[in-house]
């Protein structure tokens, strides 16, 4: 099978297209990330929303 005919998806982190790989044969529907780097960066903690109005500012 030629690369032009392989299924493609967009990475949910970097939004770049990536193609099907043989190692994803049984789990292609579950694949969300183009690389291990994108998978790891998606797990970072969200920014602290309460940083501007913390409890310490009230005292």
PDB file of N, CA and C in Angstrom:
ATOM      1  N   UNK A   1       0.838  -1.178   0.000  1.00  0.00           N
ATOM      2  CA  UNK A   1       0.000   0.000   0.000  1.00  0.00           C
ATOM      3  C   UNK A   1       0.889   1.250   0.000  1.00  0.00           C
ATOM      4  N   UNK A   2       0.592   2.194  -0.857  1.00  0.00           N
ATOM      5  CA  UNK A   2       1.383   3.410  -0.954  1.00  0.00           C
ATOM      6  C   UNK A   2       0.950   4.414   0.107  1.00  0.00           C
ATOM      7  N   UNK A   3       1.886   5.262   0.501  1.00  0.00           N
ATOM      8  CA  UNK A   3       1.605   6.229   1.554  1.00  0.00           C
ATOM      9  C   UNK A   3       0.476   7.193   1.201  1.00  0.00           C
ATOM     10  N   UNK A   4       0.301   7.493  -0.050  1.00  0.00           N
ATOM     11  CA  UNK A   4      -0.754   8.426  -0.445  1.00  0.00           C
ATOM     12  C   UNK A   4      -2.141   7.884  -0.143  1.00  0.00           C
ATOM     13  N   UNK A   5      -2.258   6.556  -0.063  1.00  0.00           N
ATOM     14  CA  UNK A   5      -3.566   5.927   0.113  1.00  0.00           C
ATOM     15  C   UNK A   5      -3.858   5.527   1.557  1.00  0.00           C
ATOM     16  N   UNK A   6      -2.948   5.831   2.470  1.00  0.00           N
ATOM     17  CA  UNK A   6      -3.160   5.476   3.868  1.00  0.00           C
ATOM     18  C   UNK A   6      -4.128   6.455   4.532  1.00  0.00           C
ATOM     19  N   UNK A   7      -4.897   5.982   5.502  1.00  0.00           N
ATOM     20  CA  UNK A   7      -5.789   6.895   6.236  1.00  0.00           C
ATOM     21  C   UNK A   7      -4.981   7.942   6.994  1.00  0.00           C
ATOM     22  N   UNK A   8      -5.573   9.111   7.195  1.00  0.00           N
ATOM     23  CA  UNK A   8      -4.906  10.207   7.886  1.00  0.00           C
ATOM     24  C   UNK A   8      -5.804  10.755   8.980  1.00  0.00           C
ATOM     25  N   UNK A   9      -5.171  11.335   9.984  1.00  0.00           N
ATOM     26  CA  UNK A   9      -5.870  12.010  11.081  1.00  0.00           C
ATOM     27  C   UNK A   9      -5.109  13.282  11.427  1.00  0.00           C
ATOM     28  N   UNK A  10      -5.745  14.145  12.209  1.00  0.00           N
ATOM     29  CA  UNK A  10      -5.086  15.328  12.741  1.00  0.00           C
ATOM     30  C   UNK A  10      -4.764  15.090  14.210  1.00  0.00           C
ATOM     31  N   UNK A  11      -3.577  15.448  14.611  1.00  0.00           N
ATOM     32  CA  UNK A  11      -3.157  15.327  16.005  1.00  0.00           C
ATOM     33  C   UNK A  11      -3.944  16.340  16.834  1.00  0.00           C
ATOM     34  N   UNK A  12      -4.447  15.927  18.001  1.00  0.00           N
ATOM     35  CA  UNK A  12      -5.251  16.824  18.832  1.00  0.00           C
ATOM     36  C   UNK A  12      -4.401  17.873  19.544  1.00  0.00           C
ATOM     37  N   UNK A  13      -3.091  17.687  19.600  1.00  0.00           N
ATOM     38  CA  UNK A  13      -2.205  18.642  20.269  1.00  0.00           C
ATOM     39  C   UNK A  13      -1.624  19.637  19.277  1.00  0.00           C
ATOM     40  N   UNK A  14      -0.914  19.145  18.272  1.00  0.00           N
ATOM     41  CA  UNK A  14      -0.229  20.042  17.331  1.00  0.00           C
ATOM     42  C   UNK A  14      -1.047  20.320  16.070  1.00  0.00           C
ATOM     43  N   UNK A  15      -2.138  19.604  15.891  1.00  0.00           N
ATOM     44  CA  UNK A  15      -3.054  19.765  14.754  1.00  0.00           C
ATOM     45  C   UNK A  15      -2.390  19.528  13.399  1.00  0.00           C
ATOM     46  N   UNK A  16      -1.357  18.714  13.387  1.00  0.00           N
ATOM     47  CA  UNK A  16      -0.705  18.331  12.134  1.00  0.00           C
ATOM     48  C   UNK A  16      -1.260  16.995  11.669  1.00  0.00           C
ATOM     49  N   UNK A  17      -1.331  16.777  10.372  1.00  0.00           N
ATOM     50  CA  UNK A  17      -1.810  15.488   9.872  1.00  0.00           C
ATOM     51  C   UNK A  17      -0.764  14.390  10.066  1.00  0.00           C
ATOM     52  N   UNK A  18      -1.236  13.185  10.346  1.00  0.00           N
ATOM     53  CA  UNK A  18      -0.346  12.033  10.411  1.00  0.00           C
ATOM     54  C   UNK A  18      -1.050  10.840   9.800  1.00  0.00           C
ATOM     55  N   UNK A  19      -0.263   9.912   9.289  1.00  0.00           N
ATOM     56  CA  UNK A  19      -0.788   8.761   8.566  1.00  0.00           C
ATOM     57  C   UNK A  19      -0.792   7.512   9.429  1.00  0.00           C
ATOM     58  N   UNK A  20      -1.609   6.572   8.996  1.00  0.00           N
ATOM     59  CA  UNK A  20      -1.721   5.269   9.634  1.00  0.00           C
ATOM     60  C   UNK A  20      -0.377   4.565   9.636  1.00  0.00           C
ATOM     61  N   UNK A  21      -0.104   3.836  10.724  1.00  0.00           N
ATOM     62  CA  UNK A  21       1.108   3.021  10.821  1.00  0.00           C
ATOM     63  C   UNK A  21       0.706   1.592  11.150  1.00  0.00           C
ATOM     64  N   UNK A  22       1.529   0.682  10.749  1.00  0.00           N
ATOM     65  CA  UNK A  22       1.225  -0.742  10.965  1.00  0.00           C
ATOM     66  C   UNK A  22       1.015  -1.056  12.449  1.00  0.00           C
ATOM     67  N   UNK A  23       1.770  -0.416  13.346  1.00  0.00           N
ATOM     68  CA  UNK A  23       1.627  -0.695  14.777  1.00  0.00           C
ATOM     69  C   UNK A  23       0.261  -0.259  15.314  1.00  0.00           C
ATOM     70  N   UNK A  24      -0.468   0.579  14.563  1.00  0.00           N
ATOM     71  CA  UNK A  24      -1.793   1.019  14.960  1.00  0.00           C
ATOM     72  C   UNK A  24      -2.894   0.204  14.294  1.00  0.00           C
ATOM     73  N   UNK A  25      -2.566  -0.941  13.739  1.00  0.00           N
ATOM     74  CA  UNK A  25      -3.518  -1.767  12.998  1.00  0.00           C
ATOM     75  C   UNK A  25      -4.783  -2.052  13.805  1.00  0.00           C
ATOM     76  N   UNK A  26      -4.631  -2.439  15.071  1.00  0.00           N
ATOM     77  CA  UNK A  26      -5.784  -2.846  15.885  1.00  0.00           C
ATOM     78  C   UNK A  26      -6.392  -1.714  16.697  1.00  0.00           C
ATOM     79  N   UNK A  27      -5.745  -0.562  16.737  1.00  0.00           N
ATOM     80  CA  UNK A  27      -6.258   0.519  17.599  1.00  0.00           C
ATOM     81  C   UNK A  27      -6.326   1.873  16.889  1.00  0.00           C
ATOM     82  N   UNK A  28      -6.438   1.885  15.590  1.00  0.00           N
ATOM     83  CA  UNK A  28      -6.434   3.144  14.819  1.00  0.00           C
ATOM     84  C   UNK A  28      -7.529   4.105  15.275  1.00  0.00           C
ATOM     85  N   UNK A  29      -8.682   3.595  15.665  1.00  0.00           N
ATOM     86  CA  UNK A  29      -9.785   4.460  16.103  1.00  0.00           C
ATOM     87  C   UNK A  29      -9.431   5.216  17.382  1.00  0.00           C
ATOM     88  N   UNK A  30      -8.563   4.632  18.204  1.00  0.00           N
ATOM     89  CA  UNK A  30      -8.208   5.229  19.493  1.00  0.00           C
ATOM     90  C   UNK A  30      -7.006   6.169  19.419  1.00  0.00           C
ATOM     91  N   UNK A  31      -6.292   6.174  18.314  1.00  0.00           N
ATOM     92  CA  UNK A  31      -5.082   6.993  18.188  1.00  0.00           C
ATOM     93  C   UNK A  31      -5.478   8.461  18.079  1.00  0.00           C
ATOM     94  N   UNK A  32      -4.870   9.309  18.942  1.00  0.00           N
ATOM     95  CA  UNK A  32      -5.171  10.742  18.956  1.00  0.00           C
ATOM     96  C   UNK A  32      -3.958  11.609  18.679  1.00  0.00           C
ATOM     97  N   UNK A  33      -2.772  11.078  18.962  1.00  0.00           N
ATOM     98  CA  UNK A  33      -1.556  11.875  18.908  1.00  0.00           C
ATOM     99  C   UNK A  33      -0.610  11.366  17.828  1.00  0.00           C
ATOM    100  N   UNK A  34       0.112  12.276  17.205  1.00  0.00           N
ATOM    101  CA  UNK A  34       1.026  11.897  16.130  1.00  0.00           C
ATOM    102  C   UNK A  34       2.337  11.347  16.664  1.00  0.00           C
ATOM    103  N   UNK A  35       2.672  11.660  17.901  1.00  0.00           N
ATOM    104  CA  UNK A  35       3.960  11.243  18.452  1.00  0.00           C
ATOM    105  C   UNK A  35       3.878  11.111  19.966  1.00  0.00           C
ATOM    106  N   UNK A  36       4.906  10.532  20.519  1.00  0.00           N
ATOM    107  CA  UNK A  36       5.017  10.406  21.972  1.00  0.00           C
ATOM    108  C   UNK A  36       5.151  11.787  22.612  1.00  0.00           C
ATOM    109  N   UNK A  37       5.832  12.677  21.950  1.00  0.00           N
ATOM    110  CA  UNK A  37       5.996  14.038  22.466  1.00  0.00           C
ATOM    111  C   UNK A  37       4.640  14.746  22.622  1.00  0.00           C
ATOM    112  N   UNK A  38       3.787  14.623  21.629  1.00  0.00           N
ATOM    113  CA  UNK A  38       2.455  15.233  21.716  1.00  0.00           C
ATOM    114  C   UNK A  38       1.613  14.562  22.795  1.00  0.00           C
ATOM    115  N   UNK A  39       1.736  13.263  22.934  1.00  0.00           N
ATOM    116  CA  UNK A  39       0.985  12.554  23.970  1.00  0.00           C
ATOM    117  C   UNK A  39       1.403  13.040  25.354  1.00  0.00           C
ATOM    118  N   UNK A  40       2.713  13.200  25.561  1.00  0.00           N
ATOM    119  CA  UNK A  40       3.206  13.662  26.861  1.00  0.00           C
ATOM    120  C   UNK A  40       2.800  15.105  27.129  1.00  0.00           C
ATOM    121  N   UNK A  41       2.853  15.954  26.124  1.00  0.00           N
ATOM    122  CA  UNK A  41       2.519  17.368  26.339  1.00  0.00           C
ATOM    123  C   UNK A  41       1.033  17.556  26.609  1.00  0.00           C
ATOM    124  N   UNK A  42       0.204  16.626  26.205  1.00  0.00           N
ATOM    125  CA  UNK A  42      -1.231  16.736  26.477  1.00  0.00           C
ATOM    126  C   UNK A  42      -1.550  16.439  27.927  1.00  0.00           C
ATOM    127  N   UNK A  43      -0.643  15.783  28.646  1.00  0.00           N
ATOM    128  CA  UNK A  43      -0.881  15.399  30.033  1.00  0.00           C
ATOM    129  C   UNK A  43      -0.415  16.461  31.028  1.00  0.00           C
ATOM    130  N   UNK A  44       0.156  17.551  30.560  1.00  0.00           N
ATOM    131  CA  UNK A  44       0.613  18.595  31.467  1.00  0.00           C
ATOM    132  C   UNK A  44      -0.584  19.193  32.193  1.00  0.00           C
ATOM    133  N   UNK A  45      -0.358  19.621  33.409  1.00  0.00           N
ATOM    134  CA  UNK A  45      -1.427  20.212  34.216  1.00  0.00           C
ATOM    135  C   UNK A  45      -1.883  21.520  33.587  1.00  0.00           C
ATOM    136  N   UNK A  46      -3.165  21.797  33.623  1.00  0.00           N
ATOM    137  CA  UNK A  46      -3.662  23.066  33.083  1.00  0.00           C
ATOM    138  C   UNK A  46      -3.158  24.230  33.928  1.00  0.00           C
ATOM    139  N   UNK A  47      -3.092  25.425  33.377  1.00  0.00           N
ATOM    140  CA  UNK A  47      -2.617  26.573  34.148  1.00  0.00           C
ATOM    141  C   UNK A  47      -3.530  26.842  35.340  1.00  0.00           C
ATOM    142  N   UNK A  48      -2.957  27.384  36.382  1.00  0.00           N
ATOM    143  CA  UNK A  48      -3.710  27.652  37.600  1.00  0.00           C
ATOM    144  C   UNK A  48      -4.667  28.818  37.365  1.00  0.00           C
ATOM    145  N   UNK A  49      -5.939  28.556  37.391  1.00  0.00           N
ATOM    146  CA  UNK A  49      -6.958  29.567  37.109  1.00  0.00           C
ATOM    147  C   UNK A  49      -7.072  30.561  38.260  1.00  0.00           C
ATOM    148  N   UNK A  50      -6.853  30.124  39.478  1.00  0.00           N
ATOM    149  CA  UNK A  50      -7.047  30.955  40.660  1.00  0.00           C
ATOM    150  C   UNK A  50      -5.795  31.732  41.062  1.00  0.00           C
ATOM    151  N   UNK A  51      -4.811  31.836  40.228  1.00  0.00           N
ATOM    152  CA  UNK A  51      -3.563  32.496  40.588  1.00  0.00           C
ATOM    153  C   UNK A  51      -3.773  33.973  40.914  1.00  0.00           C
ATOM    154  N   UNK A  52      -4.665  34.660  40.230  1.00  0.00           N
ATOM    155  CA  UNK A  52      -4.873  36.087  40.452  1.00  0.00           C
ATOM    156  C   UNK A  52      -5.626  36.354  41.752  1.00  0.00           C
ATOM    157  N   UNK A  53      -6.549  35.517  42.113  1.00  0.00           N
ATOM    158  CA  UNK A  53      -7.353  35.736  43.308  1.00  0.00           C
ATOM    159  C   UNK A  53      -7.189  34.618  44.311  1.00  0.00           C
ATOM    160  N   UNK A  54      -5.997  34.441  44.809  1.00  0.00           N
ATOM    161  CA  UNK A  54      -5.771  33.339  45.752  1.00  0.00           C
ATOM    162  C   UNK A  54      -6.291  33.701  47.128  1.00  0.00           C
ATOM    163  N   UNK A  55      -6.392  32.743  47.988  1.00  0.00           N
ATOM    164  CA  UNK A  55      -6.905  32.922  49.339  1.00  0.00           C
ATOM    165  C   UNK A  55      -5.978  33.826  50.143  1.00  0.00           C
ATOM    166  N   UNK A  56      -4.694  33.795  49.878  1.00  0.00           N
ATOM    167  CA  UNK A  56      -3.730  34.603  50.619  1.00  0.00           C
ATOM    168  C   UNK A  56      -3.972  36.112  50.397  1.00  0.00           C
ATOM    169  N   UNK A  57      -4.506  36.495  49.261  1.00  0.00           N
ATOM    170  CA  UNK A  57      -4.776  37.905  48.972  1.00  0.00           C
ATOM    171  C   UNK A  57      -5.896  38.472  49.836  1.00  0.00           C
ATOM    172  N   UNK A  58      -6.754  37.633  50.385  1.00  0.00           N
ATOM    173  CA  UNK A  58      -7.898  38.097  51.161  1.00  0.00           C
ATOM    174  C   UNK A  58      -7.521  38.466  52.585  1.00  0.00           C
ATOM    175  N   UNK A  59      -6.372  38.030  53.084  1.00  0.00           N
ATOM    176  CA  UNK A  59      -6.000  38.294  54.483  1.00  0.00           C
ATOM    177  C   UNK A  59      -5.146  39.484  54.632  1.00  0.00           C
TER     178      UNK A  59
END
